[in-house]
Coordinates of C-alpha atoms in Angstrom, one line a residue:
Chain A
M30 CA 132.1 72.9 89.2
L31 CA 130.4 71.4 86.1
V32 CA 127.5 70.1 88.3
L33 CA 126.5 73.7 88.8
I34 CA 125.0 73.5 85.3
G35 CA 122.1 71.7 87.0
V36 CA 121.4 74.7 89.2
L37 CA 121.5 76.9 86.1
L38 CA 119.0 74.5 84.4
V39 CA 116.5 74.9 87.3
I40 CA 116.8 78.7 87.1
V41 CA 116.4 78.8 83.3
G42 CA 113.6 76.2 83.3
F43 CA 111.6 78.1 86.0
A44 CA 112.3 81.4 84.2
I45 CA 110.9 80.3 80.9
R46 CA 107.9 78.7 82.7
L47 CA 108.3 75.1 81.8
N48 CA 106.3 72.6 83.9
P49 CA 108.3 72.5 87.2
L50 CA 108.1 68.7 87.4
I51 CA 109.9 68.5 84.1
V52 CA 112.4 71.1 85.1
V53 CA 113.2 69.4 88.4
T54 CA 113.4 65.9 86.8
V55 CA 115.6 66.9 83.9
S56 CA 118.0 69.0 85.9
G57 CA 118.2 66.2 88.4
I58 CA 119.1 63.7 85.7
V59 CA 121.6 66.1 84.0
T60 CA 123.3 67.0 87.3
A61 CA 123.6 63.3 88.3
L62 CA 125.1 62.4 84.9
L63 CA 127.6 65.3 85.3
G64 CA 128.4 64.1 88.8
G65 CA 129.3 60.7 87.4
L66 CA 126.3 58.6 88.4
S67 CA 125.3 55.7 86.1
P68 CA 121.8 55.5 84.8
V69 CA 120.9 52.7 87.2
E70 CA 122.3 54.7 90.1
I71 CA 120.1 57.7 89.0
L72 CA 117.0 55.5 88.9
N73 CA 117.9 54.2 92.3
A74 CA 118.4 57.7 93.6
F75 CA 114.9 58.8 92.3
G76 CA 113.4 55.7 93.9
S77 CA 115.1 56.0 97.3
G78 CA 114.6 59.8 97.2
F79 CA 110.9 59.3 96.6
A80 CA 110.6 56.7 99.4
S81 CA 112.5 58.7 102.0
S82 CA 110.6 62.0 101.2
R83 CA 107.1 60.5 101.4
S84 CA 106.5 62.5 104.6
V85 CA 106.6 65.7 102.6
T86 CA 103.2 64.6 101.1
I87 CA 101.6 64.2 104.5
F88 CA 99.4 67.2 103.9
V89 CA 97.1 64.7 102.0
V90 CA 95.8 63.3 105.3
V91 CA 94.2 66.7 106.3
L92 CA 92.5 67.1 102.9
P93 CA 89.4 65.1 103.8
V94 CA 88.6 67.2 106.9
I95 CA 89.4 70.5 105.2
G96 CA 87.2 69.4 102.3
I97 CA 84.2 68.5 104.5
I98 CA 84.3 71.8 106.4
E99 CA 84.6 73.7 103.2
R100 CA 81.6 71.9 101.9
F101 CA 79.7 73.2 104.9
G102 CA 80.8 76.8 104.4
L103 CA 84.2 77.3 106.1
Q104 CA 85.3 79.9 103.6
E105 CA 81.9 81.7 103.8
Q106 CA 82.2 81.8 107.6
A107 CA 85.7 83.1 107.4
K108 CA 84.5 85.8 105.0
T109 CA 81.8 86.8 107.6
L110 CA 84.4 87.1 110.3
I111 CA 86.8 89.1 108.1
S112 CA 84.0 91.5 106.9
K113 CA 83.6 92.6 110.5
L114 CA 86.8 94.5 109.9
A115 CA 84.9 96.7 107.4
K116 CA 84.6 99.8 109.7
L117 CA 88.3 100.4 109.9
T118 CA 90.7 102.4 107.8
A119 CA 92.4 100.8 104.8
G120 CA 95.7 100.1 106.7
R121 CA 93.8 98.6 109.6
V122 CA 91.6 96.4 107.5
L123 CA 94.8 95.0 106.0
L124 CA 96.4 94.7 109.5
G125 CA 93.4 92.7 110.7
Y126 CA 93.5 90.5 107.6
L127 CA 97.3 89.9 108.1
L128 CA 96.6 88.7 111.7
V129 CA 93.7 86.4 110.7
R130 CA 95.7 85.0 107.7
Q131 CA 98.8 84.3 109.8
A132 CA 96.9 82.8 112.7
T133 CA 94.9 80.5 110.6
A134 CA 97.9 79.4 108.5
A135 CA 99.7 78.5 111.7
L136 CA 96.8 76.1 112.4
G137 CA 97.2 74.6 109.0
L138 CA 94.2 76.4 107.4
T139 CA 96.1 77.8 104.5
S140 CA 93.1 77.2 102.2
I141 CA 90.9 79.8 104.1
G142 CA 92.5 82.7 102.3
G143 CA 94.4 83.3 99.1
H144 CA 94.5 85.7 96.2
A145 CA 91.5 84.3 94.4
Q146 CA 89.5 83.2 97.4
T147 CA 89.8 86.2 99.7
V148 CA 92.0 89.0 98.4
R149 CA 90.2 89.8 95.1
P150 CA 86.6 89.3 96.3
L151 CA 86.9 90.6 99.8
V152 CA 90.1 92.1 101.2
F153 CA 90.8 94.6 98.4
P154 CA 87.2 95.8 98.1
M155 CA 87.1 96.3 101.8
A156 CA 90.3 98.3 102.0
E157 CA 89.3 100.3 98.9
G158 CA 85.9 100.9 100.5
A159 CA 87.6 102.2 103.6
A160 CA 89.7 104.6 101.5
L161 CA 86.6 105.8 99.7
R162 CA 84.9 106.6 102.9
R163 CA 87.9 108.6 104.1
Y164 CA 88.8 110.4 100.9
G165 CA 85.6 110.6 98.9
S166 CA 87.3 109.4 95.7
V167 CA 90.4 107.3 95.3
P168 CA 93.0 108.3 92.6
E169 CA 94.2 105.5 90.4
R170 CA 97.8 105.6 91.9
V171 CA 96.4 105.2 95.4
K172 CA 94.2 102.3 94.3
E173 CA 97.4 100.6 92.9
K174 CA 99.1 100.9 96.2
I175 CA 96.1 99.4 98.1
K176 CA 96.0 96.5 95.6
G177 CA 99.7 95.8 96.1
H178 CA 99.3 95.9 99.8
S179 CA 96.2 93.7 99.8
A180 CA 98.1 90.9 98.0
A181 CA 101.2 91.5 100.2
A182 CA 99.2 91.1 103.4
D183 CA 98.1 87.7 102.2
N184 CA 101.6 86.5 101.2
V185 CA 103.3 87.7 104.4
G186 CA 100.6 86.2 106.5
V187 CA 100.7 82.8 104.9
F188 CA 104.5 82.5 104.4
F189 CA 105.3 83.3 108.0
G190 CA 102.3 81.5 109.5
E191 CA 102.3 78.2 107.8
D192 CA 105.8 77.2 109.1
I193 CA 104.4 77.0 112.6
F194 CA 102.2 74.1 111.4
V195 CA 104.0 70.8 111.4
A196 CA 102.6 69.3 108.3
V197 CA 103.7 72.0 106.0
G198 CA 105.9 71.1 103.0
S199 CA 108.9 73.3 104.0
I200 CA 109.3 71.8 107.5
L201 CA 109.0 68.3 106.2
L202 CA 111.4 69.0 103.3
I203 CA 114.0 70.1 105.9
T204 CA 113.6 67.0 108.1
T205 CA 113.6 64.7 105.1
F206 CA 116.6 66.3 103.5
V207 CA 118.8 66.5 106.6
D208 CA 117.7 63.1 108.0
T209 CA 118.5 61.4 104.7
T210 CA 121.7 63.2 103.8
Y211 CA 123.3 63.7 107.3
G212 CA 121.7 60.9 109.3
L213 CA 120.2 63.4 111.8
H214 CA 116.9 62.9 113.4
L215 CA 114.9 66.1 113.6
E216 CA 111.3 66.2 114.7
P217 CA 109.0 68.4 112.7
L218 CA 107.7 70.0 115.9
E219 CA 111.2 71.2 116.9
L220 CA 111.5 73.1 113.7
A221 CA 108.0 74.5 113.8
I222 CA 108.7 75.9 117.2
W223 CA 111.7 77.8 115.9
A224 CA 109.6 79.3 113.2
I225 CA 107.7 81.3 115.9
P226 CA 110.3 84.1 116.5
T227 CA 110.5 85.0 112.8
A228 CA 106.7 84.8 112.6
V229 CA 106.3 87.3 115.4
I230 CA 108.9 89.7 113.9
A231 CA 107.3 89.4 110.4
F232 CA 104.0 90.4 112.0
L233 CA 105.6 93.3 113.8
I234 CA 107.5 94.6 110.7
H235 CA 104.6 94.2 108.3
G236 CA 102.1 95.4 110.8
F237 CA 104.0 98.5 111.5
R238 CA 104.2 99.3 107.8
L239 CA 100.4 98.8 107.5
L240 CA 99.8 101.2 110.4
R241 CA 101.9 103.8 108.6
L242 CA 100.1 103.0 105.3
D243 CA 97.1 105.2 106.1
R244 CA 99.4 108.3 106.5
Q245 CA 101.1 107.5 103.3
L246 CA 97.8 107.2 101.5
D247 CA 96.7 110.6 103.0
N248 CA 99.8 112.2 101.4
D249 CA 99.4 110.3 98.2
V250 CA 95.8 111.4 97.9
K251 CA 96.7 115.0 98.6
A252 CA 99.6 114.9 96.0
A253 CA 97.3 113.4 93.4
L254 CA 94.7 116.1 94.0
E255 CA 97.3 118.8 93.7
E256 CA 98.6 117.3 90.5
E257 CA 95.0 117.2 89.1
K258 CA 94.6 120.9 90.0
H259 CA 97.8 121.8 88.2
A260 CA 96.8 119.8 85.2
Q261 CA 93.5 121.7 85.1
T262 CA 95.1 125.1 85.4
A263 CA 97.6 124.1 82.7
T264 CA 94.8 123.2 80.3
T265 CA 92.8 126.4 81.1
G266 CA 96.0 128.3 80.6
G267 CA 96.4 126.7 77.2
N268 CA 92.9 127.6 76.2
A269 CA 93.4 131.3 77.1
Chain B
M2 CA 103.1 50.2 117.7
I3 CA 101.8 52.7 115.2
K4 CA 104.8 53.2 112.9
V5 CA 105.2 56.0 110.4
E6 CA 104.8 53.5 107.6
A7 CA 101.2 53.1 108.7
V8 CA 100.8 56.8 108.0
F9 CA 102.3 56.4 104.5
W10 CA 99.9 53.5 103.9
L11 CA 97.0 55.7 104.9
I12 CA 98.1 58.3 102.3
G13 CA 98.5 55.5 99.8
I14 CA 95.0 54.2 100.5
L15 CA 93.6 57.7 100.1
F16 CA 95.3 58.1 96.7
V17 CA 94.1 54.7 95.5
A18 CA 90.5 55.5 96.7
W19 CA 90.6 58.8 94.9
A20 CA 91.9 57.1 91.7
F21 CA 89.0 54.6 92.0
L22 CA 86.4 57.5 92.4
I23 CA 87.9 59.2 89.3
A24 CA 87.8 56.0 87.2
R25 CA 84.2 55.5 88.0
E26 CA 83.3 59.0 86.7
T27 CA 82.4 58.7 83.0
T28 CA 82.2 62.5 82.5
H29 CA 85.7 63.2 83.8
P30 CA 87.7 65.1 81.2
K31 CA 90.9 63.1 81.8
R32 CA 89.4 60.0 83.3
W33 CA 92.1 57.4 82.6
G34 CA 95.1 59.7 82.8
S35 CA 94.1 61.1 86.1
S36 CA 93.1 57.8 87.6
A37 CA 96.4 56.2 86.5
F38 CA 98.4 59.1 88.0
W39 CA 96.8 59.1 91.4
G40 CA 96.6 55.3 91.5
L41 CA 100.2 54.8 90.6
L42 CA 101.2 57.5 93.2
G43 CA 99.3 55.6 95.8
L44 CA 101.0 52.3 94.9
C45 CA 104.4 54.1 95.1
F46 CA 103.5 55.0 98.7
F47 CA 103.1 51.3 99.5
Y48 CA 106.1 50.1 97.6
G49 CA 108.2 52.8 99.2
T50 CA 107.9 50.9 102.5
W51 CA 110.1 48.1 101.2
V52 CA 112.5 50.5 99.4
Q53 CA 113.0 52.3 102.7
A54 CA 113.6 49.0 104.4
K55 CA 116.0 48.1 101.6
T56 CA 114.2 44.8 100.9
A57 CA 113.1 45.8 97.4
P58 CA 115.0 47.4 94.5
A59 CA 114.7 51.2 94.4
W60 CA 115.1 51.5 90.6
I61 CA 111.6 50.1 90.0
L62 CA 110.2 53.0 92.1
G63 CA 112.5 55.3 90.2
I64 CA 110.9 54.3 86.9
A65 CA 107.4 54.7 88.4
V66 CA 108.3 58.2 89.5
L67 CA 109.5 59.1 86.0
V68 CA 106.2 57.7 84.7
L69 CA 104.3 59.9 87.1
V70 CA 106.3 63.0 85.9
A71 CA 105.6 62.0 82.3
L72 CA 101.9 61.6 82.9
A73 CA 101.7 64.9 84.7
S74 CA 103.7 66.9 82.2
T75 CA 102.1 65.6 79.0
G76 CA 98.7 66.9 80.0
M77 CA 97.2 63.5 80.9
L78 CA 96.0 64.9 84.2
G79 CA 92.9 67.0 84.6
D80 CA 90.6 68.4 87.2
G81 CA 87.2 66.5 87.3
K82 CA 85.7 69.3 89.4
S83 CA 83.8 66.9 91.5
K84 CA 80.4 67.8 92.8
T85 CA 80.2 69.9 95.9
T86 CA 77.8 72.4 97.5
S87 CA 76.9 75.7 95.8
V88 CA 77.9 79.0 97.2
E89 CA 74.3 79.7 98.2
K90 CA 74.1 76.4 100.0
R91 CA 77.4 77.1 101.8
T92 CA 76.3 80.5 102.9
E93 CA 73.2 78.9 104.4
F94 CA 75.3 76.2 106.2
A95 CA 77.7 78.9 107.4
A96 CA 74.8 80.8 109.0
K97 CA 73.6 77.6 110.6
F98 CA 76.9 76.2 111.9
G99 CA 78.7 79.5 112.5
N100 CA 82.0 79.2 114.3
K101 CA 81.4 75.5 115.0
L102 CA 83.0 75.1 111.5
F103 CA 86.3 75.8 113.0
I104 CA 86.1 73.0 115.6
P105 CA 87.3 70.2 113.3
A106 CA 90.1 72.4 112.0
L107 CA 91.2 73.2 115.6
T108 CA 91.0 69.5 116.4
I109 CA 94.0 68.7 114.2
P110 CA 96.6 70.8 116.0
V111 CA 95.2 70.1 119.5
V112 CA 95.1 66.3 119.0
T113 CA 98.6 66.4 117.4
V114 CA 100.2 68.3 120.3
V115 CA 98.4 66.2 122.9
V116 CA 99.5 63.0 121.3
V117 CA 103.1 64.2 121.0
L118 CA 103.2 65.2 124.6
L119 CA 101.6 61.9 125.8
A120 CA 103.7 59.7 123.4
P121 CA 106.5 59.1 125.8
V122 CA 104.1 57.6 128.4
L123 CA 101.8 55.8 126.1
A124 CA 102.8 52.2 126.1
I125 CA 101.3 48.7 125.8
G126 CA 103.2 45.9 127.5
G127 CA 106.3 48.0 127.8
K128 CA 106.3 48.8 124.1
P129 CA 105.7 52.4 123.0
L130 CA 102.3 52.8 121.3
I131 CA 103.6 55.5 119.0
D132 CA 106.8 55.2 116.9
P133 CA 109.3 57.2 119.0
A134 CA 111.3 58.0 115.8
N135 CA 108.5 59.8 114.1
T136 CA 106.2 61.0 116.8
T137 CA 105.0 64.2 115.1
L138 CA 104.0 62.6 111.8
V139 CA 102.0 59.8 113.5
A140 CA 100.4 62.2 115.9
L141 CA 99.4 64.4 113.0
A142 CA 97.8 61.5 111.1
I143 CA 95.9 60.6 114.3
G144 CA 94.8 64.3 114.6
A145 CA 93.6 64.4 111.0
V146 CA 91.6 61.2 111.4
A147 CA 90.1 62.4 114.7
A148 CA 89.2 65.8 113.1
A149 CA 87.4 64.0 110.2
V150 CA 85.4 62.0 112.7
V151 CA 84.6 65.2 114.7
A152 CA 83.5 66.9 111.4
V153 CA 81.2 64.1 110.5
L154 CA 79.7 64.2 114.0
I155 CA 79.1 67.9 114.1
L156 CA 78.1 68.5 110.5
R157 CA 76.2 65.2 109.9
P158 CA 76.6 64.9 106.1
K159 CA 74.2 62.6 104.3
Q160 CA 77.1 60.3 103.3
K161 CA 79.5 59.3 106.0
L162 CA 82.3 59.2 103.5
A163 CA 81.8 62.8 102.4
P164 CA 85.2 63.8 103.8
V165 CA 86.8 61.4 101.3
F166 CA 84.8 62.8 98.4
E167 CA 85.6 66.4 99.4
G168 CA 89.3 65.5 99.8
R169 CA 89.3 64.4 96.2
R170 CA 87.9 67.7 95.1
I171 CA 90.8 69.6 96.8
L172 CA 93.4 67.1 95.6
E173 CA 92.3 67.4 92.0
S174 CA 92.3 71.2 92.2
I175 CA 96.0 71.0 93.4
G176 CA 96.7 68.5 90.6
W177 CA 100.3 67.6 89.7
A178 CA 101.6 70.3 92.1
A179 CA 100.9 67.8 94.9
L180 CA 103.9 65.8 93.7
L181 CA 106.2 68.8 93.4
P182 CA 107.4 69.1 97.0
Q183 CA 108.5 65.5 97.0
M184 CA 110.2 65.9 93.6
L185 CA 112.0 69.0 94.9
S186 CA 113.1 67.1 97.9
T187 CA 114.4 64.3 95.7
L188 CA 116.2 66.9 93.6
G189 CA 117.9 68.1 96.7
I190 CA 119.2 64.6 97.4
L191 CA 120.4 64.1 93.8
F192 CA 122.1 67.5 93.9
T193 CA 123.9 66.5 97.1
K194 CA 124.9 63.1 95.6
A195 CA 126.3 64.8 92.6
G196 CA 128.3 67.4 94.7
V197 CA 126.4 70.6 93.9
G198 CA 126.6 71.7 97.5
T199 CA 130.3 71.1 97.7
A200 CA 130.8 73.2 94.5
V201 CA 128.8 76.1 96.0
G202 CA 130.6 75.6 99.3
I203 CA 134.0 76.0 97.5
L204 CA 132.7 79.2 95.9
A205 CA 131.3 80.4 99.2
K206 CA 134.5 79.8 101.1
G207 CA 136.2 82.3 98.7
V208 CA 134.1 85.1 100.3
L209 CA 134.0 83.6 103.8
P210 CA 136.6 84.8 106.3
A211 CA 137.7 81.7 108.2
G212 CA 136.6 81.4 111.8
S213 CA 133.9 84.1 111.7
L214 CA 130.6 82.8 112.8
L215 CA 128.7 86.0 112.0
A216 CA 130.1 85.9 108.4
A217 CA 129.0 82.3 108.0
V218 CA 125.5 83.0 109.3
V219 CA 125.2 86.0 106.9
V220 CA 126.4 84.0 103.9
Y221 CA 124.0 81.1 104.7
C222 CA 121.0 83.4 105.1
V223 CA 121.8 85.7 102.2
G224 CA 122.6 82.7 100.0
M225 CA 119.2 81.2 100.9
F226 CA 117.6 84.6 100.0
L227 CA 119.5 84.9 96.7
F228 CA 119.0 81.3 95.5
T229 CA 115.3 81.6 96.3
V230 CA 115.0 84.9 94.3
L231 CA 116.7 83.1 91.4
M232 CA 114.7 79.8 91.6
G233 CA 111.4 81.2 92.9
N234 CA 111.2 78.9 95.9
G235 CA 113.1 78.1 99.1
F236 CA 112.6 74.4 98.6
A237 CA 115.2 74.2 95.8
A238 CA 117.5 76.6 97.5
F239 CA 117.6 74.8 100.8
P240 CA 119.6 71.7 99.9
I241 CA 122.2 73.7 98.0
M242 CA 122.9 76.2 100.7
T243 CA 122.7 73.6 103.5
A244 CA 125.2 71.3 101.8
A245 CA 127.4 74.3 101.1
I246 CA 127.4 76.2 104.4
G247 CA 124.5 75.2 106.7
W248 CA 125.8 71.7 107.5
P249 CA 129.6 71.8 107.1
V250 CA 130.2 75.2 108.6
L251 CA 127.3 76.2 110.8
V252 CA 126.5 72.8 112.4
Q253 CA 129.7 70.8 112.1
T254 CA 132.3 73.6 112.7
F255 CA 130.4 76.0 114.9
H256 CA 128.1 73.4 116.6
G257 CA 124.9 75.2 115.8
N258 CA 121.6 73.6 116.9
P259 CA 120.5 72.0 113.6
A260 CA 116.8 72.6 114.2
I261 CA 117.2 76.3 114.7
V262 CA 119.8 76.8 111.9
F263 CA 117.6 75.0 109.4
A264 CA 114.2 76.4 110.4
I265 CA 115.5 80.0 110.3
G266 CA 117.5 79.3 107.2
M267 CA 114.4 78.2 105.3
L268 CA 112.6 81.4 106.6
A269 CA 115.4 83.5 105.2
G270 CA 114.6 81.9 101.9
F271 CA 110.9 82.8 102.3
C272 CA 112.0 86.5 102.5
G273 CA 113.4 86.0 99.0
T274 CA 110.0 84.6 97.9
L275 CA 108.5 88.0 98.8
C276 CA 111.0 89.8 96.5
T277 CA 111.0 87.7 93.3
P278 CA 108.9 87.6 90.1
M279 CA 110.0 84.0 89.8
A280 CA 107.4 83.1 92.5
A281 CA 104.7 83.9 90.0
N282 CA 101.8 82.3 91.9
F283 CA 102.3 84.6 94.8
N284 CA 103.6 87.8 93.2
L285 CA 102.5 88.0 89.6
V286 CA 99.2 86.1 89.4
P287 CA 97.6 88.3 92.1
A288 CA 98.8 91.5 90.3
A289 CA 96.9 90.2 87.3
L290 CA 93.9 89.1 89.4
L291 CA 93.6 92.6 90.8
E292 CA 94.1 94.2 87.4
M293 CA 97.1 96.2 88.5
K294 CA 98.9 98.5 86.0
N295 CA 102.3 97.6 87.4
K296 CA 102.7 93.8 87.4
Y297 CA 105.5 94.1 90.0
G298 CA 103.3 96.2 92.3
V299 CA 102.9 93.3 94.8
I300 CA 106.7 92.8 95.0
K301 CA 107.0 96.6 95.5
A302 CA 104.7 96.4 98.5
Q303 CA 106.6 93.4 99.9
M304 CA 110.2 94.5 99.5
A305 CA 110.3 96.7 102.5
T306 CA 109.2 93.8 104.6
G307 CA 111.3 91.0 103.0
V308 CA 114.7 92.8 103.3
P309 CA 114.5 93.8 107.0
L310 CA 113.0 90.4 107.8
L311 CA 116.1 88.8 106.2
G312 CA 118.2 90.9 108.6
A313 CA 116.0 89.8 111.5
N314 CA 116.5 86.2 110.6
I315 CA 120.3 86.7 110.5
V316 CA 120.2 88.2 114.0
L317 CA 117.9 85.5 115.3
M318 CA 120.0 82.7 114.0
Y319 CA 123.2 84.3 115.3
F320 CA 121.9 84.7 118.9
L321 CA 119.6 81.6 119.2
A322 CA 121.4 78.8 117.4
F323 CA 124.9 78.8 118.9
H324 CA 125.5 78.1 122.6

């Protein structure tokens, strides 16, 4: 049971925002010492662990091709495509983005989107613009909700899209870990295929929520306007 | 035969080449530290071949890995922000090439899948051309190289090695985080060696009614979810829950299909990532980036997807993995 201190170290280390590499290394060493491994055995474990998990770093082989197409405007072209969604309502803009994000992540193009690359400069302004067209003005509370959902569409899309691509870290972590520890032999492609059902359901659940978002925003805007009116009558009442 | 080790050597060569490019750059803010980090990482990829074959001592690689961690965590590593095209130039290129820009990107998965499908029949003199033990990885590397060639043919950059230079730009922007997945994987192996999974397994058996498959699936998926919420990523949670429940109970006792159990188990962890402030990059940074008043606003928007999706994963695993 003492070895569980290692898990606690990971939790605490990540919580206080230490460099994750240090957290992982230190808790690995502490856990191994508690588990009765000698220093040489620990070094051996780090060495053989690194050697057998090299496949996790295979994403490196796609960097040159992603890099060159970025150099020639991949992100700019993606933005042009996404901006064609601009005529829709806020919820549908986000639904369109969710679809694009998930589909491209499934092809390994996770660098196309992201909070800094697309959400802030593009997706949120477009969703907000759609709300402005619909309501005339957007109360702060509604703006918050659109912001939250803009970032959420990106996360849901990328998390449940990338696992369909074989070279993604999580798939290779699984194969490396179970192959090394249990002597199995799993092909990354087998795992990637079984990520598809969850990907479809994630799209359905989140997509359904985004379709309903427009009605929620309607209600929120109405409620915010009422509140404002009340606040106004309250102040005029006070003056009289 | 193209073995998976050849793929690791390709990665090693790329790292060493990038280290060389950095070392040549006199204006790089962390010239020598960065160059040493990527160069040593590349050498580790070569040396790993012999460690894997058990013809060289593993502790030497162990020391090298600790040196890498030390370099990365003491601020010796920096982003040289290597030269690339300006936004204006890129917009111009995007208008010129349009959707052709997606062709190289599509080449990767298409070539990968075709090579995987053809691998069983590709043979020279009765010997398979592609390592049958690691088909997907070898196919992916072939796909990536083919895609780079396609990109150069379509885009015609002035320097034929432009993909390598641009790859370095992305790698440096990722920085030390590039090493993290591999370290988390190593941590999982260390945890298992030290018996962490067994300890969690003993705790889990306390709440697990014996003989109930459904209960075991629920505990595995919910455990992945909770550990991911606590640690901020599914990578660290996976070895713990798999050693505790996934392998001994779901695969060994109930004969679940390991690929399905593990793939869906990891995705149950991803549902946790949607619901935790510990995954700061995904949930807190964007809230700051969008200047939100409530820094948990992104999590609030994601909860109602993350929790039902966890339920969906439990149902999927229960009905798909056991036959």
